[in-house]
Amino acid sequence: MTSLRDVAERAQVAVSTVSAALNGTRPVKAETKRRIEQAAAELGYRPNLLARGLVSKRTRILALLFPPPGSGFGLTEMQFATAAAEAAAELGYHMLLSPESADPVEELRYLTGMGLVEGVLLMEVRLTDERTDFLLESGVPFAMIGRTRDPGAVDHADIDFARTAREAVAHLAGLGHRAIAFFNHSTSAYSPEYGPSVRAGAEFAAAAREAGLGYAGDVRADTADEGRRAFDRLMAEHPEVTAVAVMSDRAAVGVLQAVEERGWSVPGDLSLVLASASARVAEMFRPRLTTLEPPGAELGRLGARMLIDRLESPGSPPAHRLVPCRLVIGDSSAPPRTTASRGAPQTEA
Amino acid sequence: MTSLRDVAERAQVAVSTVSAALNGTRPVKAETKRRIEQAAAELGYRPNLLARGLVSKRTRILALLFPPPGSGFGLTEMQFATAAAEAAAELGYHMLLSPESADPVEELRYLTGMGLVEGVLLMEVRLTDERTDFLLESGVPFAMIGRTRDPGAVDHADIDFARTAREAVAHLAGLGHRAIAFFNHSTSAYSPEYGPSVRAGAEFAAAAREAGLGYAGDVRADTADEGRRAFDRLMAEHPEVTAVAVMSDRAAVGVLQAVEERGWSVPGDLSLVLASASARVAEMFRPRLTTLEPPGAELGRLGARMLIDRLESPGSPPAHRLVPCRLVIGDSSAPPRTTASRGAPQTEA
DNA sequence: AACGCCGTTCGAAACGTTTCGCACAGAACG
DNA sequence: CGTTCTGTGCGAAACGTTTCGAACGGCGTT
């Protein structure tokens, strides 16, 4: 491996001059600089990041903590990772993928204690999160994709649940629906501290209220089976509901099933909006579902940029960015029939 | 940050003794060792990876090159990444997520020239791949998820297309199908050098031949629209086909659509097997699709392990592991009707 | 009593950078 | 003509490890 010394030798200058010339940290005569650059190019010189990091304390390496797969780790979460890595690469940083062990705080202590990682990007942040406590206390720069209950001065990018819910509700209200329901994640599969679940639930309720719509919240389902049963229960208690928003794509499968079992159809007898699934997933359903596509890539990008900004200008004010989901209209949302005529043979589609 | 020197001071020994004690590289008297370990614990000492790597040339950092998203980057590919990172973590290694730029070879040159990365894990390997050429030539240890046309002595883990195709064909033949078709990826969306596409195509053809089944290959589709048209064309040319295997989940959407448009049903008039999609995706379809679920996580794990093995015992023989997809039987494959009775009202399901 | 050996510990060099005080030349100035 | 800048380059120290030859008692052997 060719080192700074080799370059210095070939260009007939001191090592420190090469460093200065290559990094532009000090003025170097044009002619000397040229000679040095040529020598470096000829030797194919690449600076050693380890040596550089050792003295400068800057490694340009970020860590992305990702939760154990299985816990709702889907396409969206993966987009965080890839987009964040890409944004980082564009800015000259590297992204370390760090699977979260049983003890995430210990994991963090280890990661940051090594001197390898300059900053941490957190995802799947819960409303109260021990990881943020640790990072705050230890002074390690970090940013979040998602946010705690009170993010304070911590940089973060998250879904704009308020706007997303209002857009979805406006879409349904605009179609003429007067009563809707929201199928949240079940508390057994997701922590009650899971931000998206809590916030979406709250915002859908608020949006429905503001729009003057009937609203059935507190429905929860994460599997097809749960979805099916939850829908039957919902119809028993709230037959006036003509449209539902569903967080879990699996639960949506169940709802569709239940609708079919009644001899009903979507969107004729029920409008269904998928909350928080990519269009790619939504179009696999028949009919193609209307969905609220989460801005996974953008959040990843934003998170990485924020973290890097924080590293490069520590004094800057904290960044908080909320991005709404994109409403992608499919074939599963339409004007409601009168609930009385439900299940009647379909009119022309 | 607490350094080796701090520990040495507190334990009243030389720095080198602390190093020896903590790493076990040299014998240290039990009592001394105890004192050192206590001092280290009290100070919360963590070795600095940069300094260690600088001298020992061992950073325990691996790079995972991942292709630009969009190019068929789905859940499976993500599983490679997370599983590889996890397997690496278990063995004390770190995984650097490195997005592939326009010039992957330059990217590699940069990555490995830095002294940061010890080995590289390649995914989305094409039949001939410039990246493997470079790595081979430059002597950087690496492993592949997937494989080139002739992997030679390079460690790799890949799908066992031969077994997978035979299992799928056996499943269909067992149900009584006599003629099948294979819907491959389109060559416009995927490089003709894309291994999975080429291998799956070849192996399905071979498996059908061995089983004495009629076979229509060379059907290609990657979107719903292409899928629909391809199916219509197939039925015009090969009405005897009663079962299809489809690589792309989007194309499957189109096939399902085309079937419905004819007034046919799945699996009554056509059996459909999804090739290379997770069960999670397959169960979103109505009916739930039979699928060949690729062993994403296992391949990621295997890839990481191979790479680490290579690093830790360079002399060992190259590892080649082929893992078949798991056949997950859904509701989309069933015995065929006689082609003559196709489209007749469904008998009891 | 002298010798060699073993178990244990030490000290210094090395890894490849960055950083910073200092030296040296020539120019500008009084 | 001496002094003070300014532009340019040098050398040494430092970052936190690992590595390795050497030192130093104590012990058994001859």
PDB file of C-alpha atoms in Angstrom, chain B residues 11-267:
ATOM      1  CA  ALA B  11      -2.907  -0.912  37.120  1.00  0.00           C
ATOM      2  CA  GLN B  12       0.729   0.073  37.614  1.00  0.00           C
ATOM      3  CA  VAL B  13       2.059  -1.829  34.650  1.00  0.00           C
ATOM      4  CA  ALA B  14       3.421  -1.076  31.200  1.00  0.00           C
ATOM      5  CA  VAL B  15       1.147  -0.368  28.281  1.00  0.00           C
ATOM      6  CA  SER B  16       2.304  -3.435  26.458  1.00  0.00           C
ATOM      7  CA  THR B  17       1.416  -5.612  29.395  1.00  0.00           C
ATOM      8  CA  VAL B  18      -2.117  -4.308  29.360  1.00  0.00           C
ATOM      9  CA  SER B  19      -2.386  -5.094  25.677  1.00  0.00           C
ATOM     10  CA  ALA B  20      -1.106  -8.591  26.252  1.00  0.00           C
ATOM     11  CA  ALA B  21      -3.414  -9.185  29.179  1.00  0.00           C
ATOM     12  CA  LEU B  22      -6.520  -7.931  27.457  1.00  0.00           C
ATOM     13  CA  ASN B  23      -5.887  -9.737  24.210  1.00  0.00           C
ATOM     14  CA  GLY B  24      -4.344 -12.839  25.627  1.00  0.00           C
ATOM     15  CA  THR B  25      -1.569 -12.652  23.098  1.00  0.00           C
ATOM     16  CA  ARG B  26       1.092 -13.339  25.673  1.00  0.00           C
ATOM     17  CA  PRO B  27       1.053 -15.018  29.041  1.00  0.00           C
ATOM     18  CA  VAL B  28       0.439 -12.661  31.922  1.00  0.00           C
ATOM     19  CA  LYS B  29       0.488 -13.616  35.571  1.00  0.00           C
ATOM     20  CA  ALA B  30      -3.003 -14.243  36.900  1.00  0.00           C
ATOM     21  CA  GLU B  31      -2.773 -11.643  39.612  1.00  0.00           C
ATOM     22  CA  THR B  32      -1.523  -8.965  37.239  1.00  0.00           C
ATOM     23  CA  LYS B  33      -4.167  -9.826  34.754  1.00  0.00           C
ATOM     24  CA  ARG B  34      -6.846  -9.480  37.343  1.00  0.00           C
ATOM     25  CA  ARG B  35      -5.575  -6.059  38.330  1.00  0.00           C
ATOM     26  CA  ILE B  36      -5.518  -4.949  34.717  1.00  0.00           C
ATOM     27  CA  GLU B  37      -8.971  -6.189  33.978  1.00  0.00           C
ATOM     28  CA  GLN B  38     -10.325  -4.467  36.994  1.00  0.00           C
ATOM     29  CA  ALA B  39      -8.682  -1.207  36.053  1.00  0.00           C
ATOM     30  CA  ALA B  40     -10.048  -1.524  32.526  1.00  0.00           C
ATOM     31  CA  ALA B  41     -13.530  -2.180  33.784  1.00  0.00           C
ATOM     32  CA  GLU B  42     -13.397   0.695  36.229  1.00  0.00           C
ATOM     33  CA  LEU B  43     -12.341   3.098  33.535  1.00  0.00           C
ATOM     34  CA  GLY B  44     -14.779   1.710  31.011  1.00  0.00           C
ATOM     35  CA  TYR B  45     -11.955   1.123  28.606  1.00  0.00           C
ATOM     36  CA  ARG B  46     -12.786   0.303  24.953  1.00  0.00           C
ATOM     37  CA  PRO B  47     -10.016  -0.375  22.501  1.00  0.00           C
ATOM     38  CA  ASN B  48      -9.762   2.111  19.685  1.00  0.00           C
ATOM     39  CA  LEU B  49     -10.414   0.276  16.460  1.00  0.00           C
ATOM     40  CA  LEU B  50      -8.600   2.808  14.364  1.00  0.00           C
ATOM     41  CA  ALA B  51      -5.359   2.498  16.240  1.00  0.00           C
ATOM     42  CA  ARG B  52      -5.675  -1.230  16.377  1.00  0.00           C
ATOM     43  CA  GLY B  53      -6.425  -1.497  12.701  1.00  0.00           C
ATOM     44  CA  LEU B  54      -3.614   0.784  11.788  1.00  0.00           C
ATOM     45  CA  VAL B  55      -0.974  -1.524  13.128  1.00  0.00           C
ATOM     46  CA  SER B  56      -2.591  -4.909  12.946  1.00  0.00           C
ATOM     47  CA  LYS B  57      -4.117  -4.466   9.481  1.00  0.00           C
ATOM     48  CA  ARG B  58      -7.260  -6.053  10.847  1.00  0.00           C
ATOM     49  CA  THR B  59     -10.284  -3.834  11.088  1.00  0.00           C
ATOM     50  CA  ARG B  60     -13.001  -6.449  11.167  1.00  0.00           C
ATOM     51  CA  ILE B  61     -14.980  -4.298   8.812  1.00  0.00           C
ATOM     52  CA  LEU B  62     -16.652  -5.815   5.772  1.00  0.00           C
ATOM     53  CA  ALA B  63     -18.279  -3.952   2.938  1.00  0.00           C
ATOM     54  CA  LEU B  64     -21.559  -4.960   1.415  1.00  0.00           C
ATOM     55  CA  LEU B  65     -21.942  -3.529  -2.049  1.00  0.00           C
ATOM     56  CA  PHE B  66     -25.545  -3.021  -2.882  1.00  0.00           C
ATOM     57  CA  PRO B  67     -26.874  -2.002  -6.264  1.00  0.00           C
ATOM     58  CA  PRO B  68     -28.942   1.102  -6.841  1.00  0.00           C
ATOM     59  CA  PRO B  69     -32.483   0.478  -5.617  1.00  0.00           C
ATOM     60  CA  GLY B  70     -35.079   0.248  -8.297  1.00  0.00           C
ATOM     61  CA  SER B  71     -33.245  -2.474 -10.145  1.00  0.00           C
ATOM     62  CA  GLY B  72     -35.492  -5.112  -8.689  1.00  0.00           C
ATOM     63  CA  PHE B  73     -34.385  -4.370  -5.194  1.00  0.00           C
ATOM     64  CA  GLY B  74     -36.973  -5.960  -3.003  1.00  0.00           C
ATOM     65  CA  LEU B  75     -37.471  -7.640   0.292  1.00  0.00           C
ATOM     66  CA  THR B  76     -35.231 -10.515  -0.621  1.00  0.00           C
ATOM     67  CA  GLU B  77     -32.273  -8.323  -1.368  1.00  0.00           C
ATOM     68  CA  MET B  78     -32.833  -6.478   1.852  1.00  0.00           C
ATOM     69  CA  GLN B  79     -32.744  -9.756   3.696  1.00  0.00           C
ATOM     70  CA  PHE B  80     -29.317 -10.402   2.286  1.00  0.00           C
ATOM     71  CA  ALA B  81     -28.156  -7.188   3.829  1.00  0.00           C
ATOM     72  CA  THR B  82     -29.708  -7.505   7.238  1.00  0.00           C
ATOM     73  CA  ALA B  83     -28.902 -11.159   7.634  1.00  0.00           C
ATOM     74  CA  ALA B  84     -25.340 -10.627   6.501  1.00  0.00           C
ATOM     75  CA  ALA B  85     -24.921  -7.758   8.927  1.00  0.00           C
ATOM     76  CA  GLU B  86     -26.308  -9.856  11.719  1.00  0.00           C
ATOM     77  CA  ALA B  87     -24.147 -12.835  10.988  1.00  0.00           C
ATOM     78  CA  ALA B  88     -21.145 -10.546  10.814  1.00  0.00           C
ATOM     79  CA  ALA B  89     -22.025  -8.930  14.120  1.00  0.00           C
ATOM     80  CA  GLU B  90     -22.270 -12.316  15.760  1.00  0.00           C
ATOM     81  CA  LEU B  91     -18.741 -13.032  14.670  1.00  0.00           C
ATOM     82  CA  GLY B  92     -17.447  -9.680  15.795  1.00  0.00           C
ATOM     83  CA  TYR B  93     -17.417  -7.969  12.448  1.00  0.00           C
ATOM     84  CA  HIS B  94     -19.017  -4.814  11.170  1.00  0.00           C
ATOM     85  CA  MET B  95     -20.797  -4.329   7.909  1.00  0.00           C
ATOM     86  CA  LEU B  96     -20.383  -1.229   5.834  1.00  0.00           C
ATOM     87  CA  LEU B  97     -23.300  -0.551   3.553  1.00  0.00           C
ATOM     88  CA  SER B  98     -21.863   0.717   0.330  1.00  0.00           C
ATOM     89  CA  PRO B  99     -24.162   1.917  -2.411  1.00  0.00           C
ATOM     90  CA  GLU B 100     -22.819   1.171  -5.822  1.00  0.00           C
ATOM     91  CA  SER B 101     -21.998   4.249  -7.793  1.00  0.00           C
ATOM     92  CA  ALA B 102     -21.946   4.590 -11.540  1.00  0.00           C
ATOM     93  CA  ASP B 103     -18.480   3.094 -11.627  1.00  0.00           C
ATOM     94  CA  PRO B 104     -18.493   0.142  -9.256  1.00  0.00           C
ATOM     95  CA  VAL B 105     -14.885  -0.752  -9.898  1.00  0.00           C
ATOM     96  CA  GLU B 106     -13.699   2.699  -8.960  1.00  0.00           C
ATOM     97  CA  GLU B 107     -15.921   2.447  -5.924  1.00  0.00           C
ATOM     98  CA  LEU B 108     -14.224  -0.788  -4.972  1.00  0.00           C
ATOM     99  CA  ARG B 109     -10.781   0.574  -5.591  1.00  0.00           C
ATOM    100  CA  TYR B 110     -11.600   3.414  -3.264  1.00  0.00           C
ATOM    101  CA  LEU B 111     -13.164   1.230  -0.599  1.00  0.00           C
ATOM    102  CA  THR B 112     -10.371  -1.255  -0.422  1.00  0.00           C
ATOM    103  CA  GLY B 113      -7.587   1.284  -0.892  1.00  0.00           C
ATOM    104  CA  MET B 114      -8.567   3.098   2.246  1.00  0.00           C
ATOM    105  CA  GLY B 115      -7.391   0.366   4.524  1.00  0.00           C
ATOM    106  CA  LEU B 116     -10.768   0.436   6.185  1.00  0.00           C
ATOM    107  CA  VAL B 117     -12.343  -2.598   4.651  1.00  0.00           C
ATOM    108  CA  GLU B 118     -10.960  -6.086   4.994  1.00  0.00           C
ATOM    109  CA  GLY B 119     -13.278  -7.932   2.682  1.00  0.00           C
ATOM    110  CA  VAL B 120     -16.160  -7.398   0.339  1.00  0.00           C
ATOM    111  CA  LEU B 121     -19.511  -9.096   0.023  1.00  0.00           C
ATOM    112  CA  LEU B 122     -20.974  -8.830  -3.442  1.00  0.00           C
ATOM    113  CA  MET B 123     -24.623  -9.205  -4.283  1.00  0.00           C
ATOM    114  CA  GLU B 124     -26.548  -9.044  -7.522  1.00  0.00           C
ATOM    115  CA  VAL B 125     -23.657 -10.688  -9.248  1.00  0.00           C
ATOM    116  CA  ARG B 126     -23.991 -10.992 -12.996  1.00  0.00           C
ATOM    117  CA  LEU B 127     -22.825 -13.913 -15.081  1.00  0.00           C
ATOM    118  CA  THR B 128     -19.814 -11.917 -16.072  1.00  0.00           C
ATOM    119  CA  ASP B 129     -19.013  -9.219 -13.621  1.00  0.00           C
ATOM    120  CA  GLU B 130     -16.311  -6.617 -13.769  1.00  0.00           C
ATOM    121  CA  ARG B 131     -16.339  -6.339 -10.010  1.00  0.00           C
ATOM    122  CA  THR B 132     -15.206  -9.907  -9.488  1.00  0.00           C
ATOM    123  CA  ASP B 133     -12.467  -9.406 -12.051  1.00  0.00           C
ATOM    124  CA  PHE B 134     -11.161  -6.441 -10.161  1.00  0.00           C
ATOM    125  CA  LEU B 135     -11.350  -8.087  -6.762  1.00  0.00           C
ATOM    126  CA  LEU B 136      -9.691 -11.232  -7.994  1.00  0.00           C
ATOM    127  CA  GLU B 137      -6.898  -9.283  -9.562  1.00  0.00           C
ATOM    128  CA  SER B 138      -6.315  -6.987  -6.621  1.00  0.00           C
ATOM    129  CA  GLY B 139      -6.355  -9.891  -4.208  1.00  0.00           C
ATOM    130  CA  VAL B 140      -9.014  -8.458  -1.924  1.00  0.00           C
ATOM    131  CA  PRO B 141     -10.881 -11.227  -0.102  1.00  0.00           C
ATOM    132  CA  PHE B 142     -14.502 -11.404  -1.143  1.00  0.00           C
ATOM    133  CA  ALA B 143     -17.556 -13.600  -1.350  1.00  0.00           C
ATOM    134  CA  MET B 144     -20.659 -13.469  -3.483  1.00  0.00           C
ATOM    135  CA  ILE B 145     -24.354 -13.844  -2.921  1.00  0.00           C
ATOM    136  CA  GLY B 146     -25.179 -15.152  -6.338  1.00  0.00           C
ATOM    137  CA  ARG B 147     -22.420 -16.206  -8.697  1.00  0.00           C
ATOM    138  CA  THR B 148     -20.769 -15.549 -12.001  1.00  0.00           C
ATOM    139  CA  ARG B 149     -21.005 -17.968 -14.863  1.00  0.00           C
ATOM    140  CA  ASP B 150     -17.879 -19.696 -13.705  1.00  0.00           C
ATOM    141  CA  PRO B 151     -17.336 -18.922 -10.034  1.00  0.00           C
ATOM    142  CA  GLY B 152     -14.156 -20.981  -9.908  1.00  0.00           C
ATOM    143  CA  ALA B 153     -12.577 -20.731  -6.485  1.00  0.00           C
ATOM    144  CA  VAL B 154     -14.643 -17.804  -5.292  1.00  0.00           C
ATOM    145  CA  ASP B 155     -16.760 -18.394  -2.201  1.00  0.00           C
ATOM    146  CA  HIS B 156     -20.432 -17.956  -2.854  1.00  0.00           C
ATOM    147  CA  ALA B 157     -23.944 -18.711  -1.709  1.00  0.00           C
ATOM    148  CA  ASP B 158     -26.718 -18.797  -4.229  1.00  0.00           C
ATOM    149  CA  ILE B 159     -30.150 -20.146  -4.875  1.00  0.00           C
ATOM    150  CA  ASP B 160     -30.228 -23.768  -5.965  1.00  0.00           C
ATOM    151  CA  PHE B 161     -32.183 -23.152  -9.116  1.00  0.00           C
ATOM    152  CA  ALA B 162     -31.933 -26.739 -10.264  1.00  0.00           C
ATOM    153  CA  ARG B 163     -33.577 -28.137  -7.177  1.00  0.00           C
ATOM    154  CA  THR B 164     -36.044 -25.286  -6.912  1.00  0.00           C
ATOM    155  CA  ALA B 165     -37.258 -25.732 -10.463  1.00  0.00           C
ATOM    156  CA  ARG B 166     -37.548 -29.468 -10.046  1.00  0.00           C
ATOM    157  CA  GLU B 167     -39.543 -29.129  -6.890  1.00  0.00           C
ATOM    158  CA  ALA B 168     -41.919 -26.679  -8.461  1.00  0.00           C
ATOM    159  CA  VAL B 169     -42.330 -28.786 -11.553  1.00  0.00           C
ATOM    160  CA  ALA B 170     -42.856 -31.882  -9.462  1.00  0.00           C
ATOM    161  CA  HIS B 171     -45.544 -30.061  -7.530  1.00  0.00           C
ATOM    162  CA  LEU B 172     -47.378 -29.153 -10.718  1.00  0.00           C
ATOM    163  CA  ALA B 173     -46.840 -32.506 -12.373  1.00  0.00           C
ATOM    164  CA  GLY B 174     -48.068 -34.171  -9.223  1.00  0.00           C
ATOM    165  CA  LEU B 175     -51.277 -32.215  -9.481  1.00  0.00           C
ATOM    166  CA  GLY B 176     -51.726 -33.576 -12.959  1.00  0.00           C
ATOM    167  CA  HIS B 177     -50.563 -30.762 -15.183  1.00  0.00           C
ATOM    168  CA  ARG B 178     -49.150 -31.874 -18.516  1.00  0.00           C
ATOM    169  CA  ALA B 179     -47.987 -28.604 -19.996  1.00  0.00           C
ATOM    170  CA  ILE B 180     -46.578 -25.575 -18.199  1.00  0.00           C
ATOM    171  CA  ALA B 181     -45.090 -22.221 -19.022  1.00  0.00           C
ATOM    172  CA  PHE B 182     -42.426 -20.127 -17.376  1.00  0.00           C
ATOM    173  CA  PHE B 183     -42.712 -16.347 -17.238  1.00  0.00           C
ATOM    174  CA  ASN B 184     -39.220 -14.994 -16.987  1.00  0.00           C
ATOM    175  CA  HIS B 185     -38.084 -11.446 -16.341  1.00  0.00           C
ATOM    176  CA  SER B 186     -38.002  -9.282 -19.410  1.00  0.00           C
ATOM    177  CA  THR B 187     -34.587  -8.631 -20.859  1.00  0.00           C
ATOM    178  CA  SER B 188     -35.309  -4.932 -20.994  1.00  0.00           C
ATOM    179  CA  ALA B 189     -35.696  -4.559 -17.238  1.00  0.00           C
ATOM    180  CA  TYR B 190     -33.047  -7.101 -16.348  1.00  0.00           C
ATOM    181  CA  SER B 191     -29.665  -7.585 -17.872  1.00  0.00           C
ATOM    182  CA  PRO B 192     -29.379 -10.745 -19.953  1.00  0.00           C
ATOM    183  CA  GLU B 193     -26.461 -11.364 -17.624  1.00  0.00           C
ATOM    184  CA  TYR B 194     -28.745 -11.463 -14.615  1.00  0.00           C
ATOM    185  CA  GLY B 195     -27.977 -14.833 -13.129  1.00  0.00           C
ATOM    186  CA  PRO B 196     -31.260 -15.735 -11.433  1.00  0.00           C
ATOM    187  CA  SER B 197     -33.160 -15.016 -14.609  1.00  0.00           C
ATOM    188  CA  VAL B 198     -30.885 -17.065 -16.803  1.00  0.00           C
ATOM    189  CA  ARG B 199     -30.522 -19.949 -14.407  1.00  0.00           C
ATOM    190  CA  ALA B 200     -34.171 -20.173 -13.475  1.00  0.00           C
ATOM    191  CA  GLY B 201     -35.081 -20.132 -17.146  1.00  0.00           C
ATOM    192  CA  ALA B 202     -32.682 -22.911 -17.975  1.00  0.00           C
ATOM    193  CA  GLU B 203     -33.559 -25.055 -15.003  1.00  0.00           C
ATOM    194  CA  PHE B 204     -37.306 -24.801 -15.447  1.00  0.00           C
ATOM    195  CA  ALA B 205     -36.898 -25.881 -19.037  1.00  0.00           C
ATOM    196  CA  ALA B 206     -34.710 -28.790 -18.034  1.00  0.00           C
ATOM    197  CA  ALA B 207     -37.004 -29.825 -15.208  1.00  0.00           C
ATOM    198  CA  ALA B 208     -40.046 -29.792 -17.487  1.00  0.00           C
ATOM    199  CA  ARG B 209     -38.232 -31.850 -20.074  1.00  0.00           C
ATOM    200  CA  GLU B 210     -37.115 -34.406 -17.495  1.00  0.00           C
ATOM    201  CA  ALA B 211     -40.656 -34.656 -16.172  1.00  0.00           C
ATOM    202  CA  GLY B 212     -41.960 -35.164 -19.663  1.00  0.00           C
ATOM    203  CA  LEU B 213     -44.087 -32.043 -19.512  1.00  0.00           C
ATOM    204  CA  GLY B 214     -44.959 -29.723 -22.350  1.00  0.00           C
ATOM    205  CA  TYR B 215     -43.102 -26.482 -21.828  1.00  0.00           C
ATOM    206  CA  ALA B 216     -43.374 -22.961 -23.112  1.00  0.00           C
ATOM    207  CA  GLY B 217     -40.352 -20.905 -22.130  1.00  0.00           C
ATOM    208  CA  ASP B 218     -39.301 -17.587 -23.506  1.00  0.00           C
ATOM    209  CA  VAL B 219     -42.307 -15.812 -22.100  1.00  0.00           C
ATOM    210  CA  ARG B 220     -41.156 -12.600 -20.520  1.00  0.00           C
ATOM    211  CA  ALA B 221     -42.942 -10.028 -18.430  1.00  0.00           C
ATOM    212  CA  ASP B 222     -42.151  -7.622 -15.640  1.00  0.00           C
ATOM    213  CA  THR B 223     -45.230  -5.450 -15.364  1.00  0.00           C
ATOM    214  CA  ALA B 224     -48.921  -6.137 -14.984  1.00  0.00           C
ATOM    215  CA  ASP B 225     -49.533  -5.019 -18.502  1.00  0.00           C
ATOM    216  CA  GLU B 226     -46.823  -7.212 -19.954  1.00  0.00           C
ATOM    217  CA  GLY B 227     -48.092 -10.080 -17.877  1.00  0.00           C
ATOM    218  CA  ARG B 228     -51.597  -9.715 -19.181  1.00  0.00           C
ATOM    219  CA  ARG B 229     -50.563  -9.555 -22.795  1.00  0.00           C
ATOM    220  CA  ALA B 230     -48.027 -12.319 -22.451  1.00  0.00           C
ATOM    221  CA  PHE B 231     -50.672 -14.591 -21.018  1.00  0.00           C
ATOM    222  CA  ASP B 232     -53.107 -13.880 -23.846  1.00  0.00           C
ATOM    223  CA  ARG B 233     -50.398 -14.580 -26.354  1.00  0.00           C
ATOM    224  CA  LEU B 234     -49.489 -17.775 -24.524  1.00  0.00           C
ATOM    225  CA  MET B 235     -53.056 -19.026 -24.605  1.00  0.00           C
ATOM    226  CA  ALA B 236     -53.274 -18.307 -28.309  1.00  0.00           C
ATOM    227  CA  GLU B 237     -50.146 -20.292 -29.051  1.00  0.00           C
ATOM    228  CA  HIS B 238     -50.224 -22.905 -26.311  1.00  0.00           C
ATOM    229  CA  PRO B 239     -53.796 -23.502 -25.170  1.00  0.00           C
ATOM    230  CA  GLU B 240     -52.657 -26.763 -23.682  1.00  0.00           C
ATOM    231  CA  VAL B 241     -50.782 -24.985 -20.890  1.00  0.00           C
ATOM    232  CA  THR B 242     -52.621 -25.305 -17.586  1.00  0.00           C
ATOM    233  CA  ALA B 243     -50.019 -24.022 -15.168  1.00  0.00           C
ATOM    234  CA  VAL B 244     -47.522 -21.191 -15.121  1.00  0.00           C
ATOM    235  CA  ALA B 245     -44.601 -20.181 -12.965  1.00  0.00           C
ATOM    236  CA  VAL B 246     -44.000 -16.447 -12.845  1.00  0.00           C
ATOM    237  CA  MET B 247     -40.817 -14.690 -11.773  1.00  0.00           C
ATOM    238  CA  SER B 248     -42.160 -11.194 -11.333  1.00  0.00           C
ATOM    239  CA  ASP B 249     -44.888 -10.468  -8.803  1.00  0.00           C
ATOM    240  CA  ARG B 250     -46.057  -7.582 -10.945  1.00  0.00           C
ATOM    241  CA  ALA B 251     -46.395  -9.810 -13.959  1.00  0.00           C
ATOM    242  CA  ALA B 252     -48.410 -12.195 -11.814  1.00  0.00           C
ATOM    243  CA  VAL B 253     -50.876  -9.382 -11.198  1.00  0.00           C
ATOM    244  CA  GLY B 254     -51.317  -9.118 -14.952  1.00  0.00           C
ATOM    245  CA  VAL B 255     -51.741 -12.828 -15.452  1.00  0.00           C
ATOM    246  CA  LEU B 256     -54.408 -12.926 -12.777  1.00  0.00           C
ATOM    247  CA  GLN B 257     -56.124 -10.044 -14.490  1.00  0.00           C
ATOM    248  CA  ALA B 258     -56.054 -11.768 -17.865  1.00  0.00           C
ATOM    249  CA  VAL B 259     -57.447 -14.931 -16.358  1.00  0.00           C
ATOM    250  CA  GLU B 260     -60.292 -13.004 -14.838  1.00  0.00           C
ATOM    251  CA  GLU B 261     -61.023 -11.169 -18.068  1.00  0.00           C
ATOM    252  CA  ARG B 262     -61.577 -14.489 -19.763  1.00  0.00           C
ATOM    253  CA  GLY B 263     -64.032 -15.453 -17.116  1.00  0.00           C
ATOM    254  CA  TRP B 264     -61.597 -18.076 -15.964  1.00  0.00           C
ATOM    255  CA  SER B 265     -60.442 -18.639 -12.435  1.00  0.00           C
ATOM    256  CA  VAL B 266     -57.326 -19.559 -10.497  1.00  0.00           C
ATOM    257  CA  PRO B 267     -56.683 -22.314  -9.686  1.00  0.00           C
TER     258      PRO B 267
END
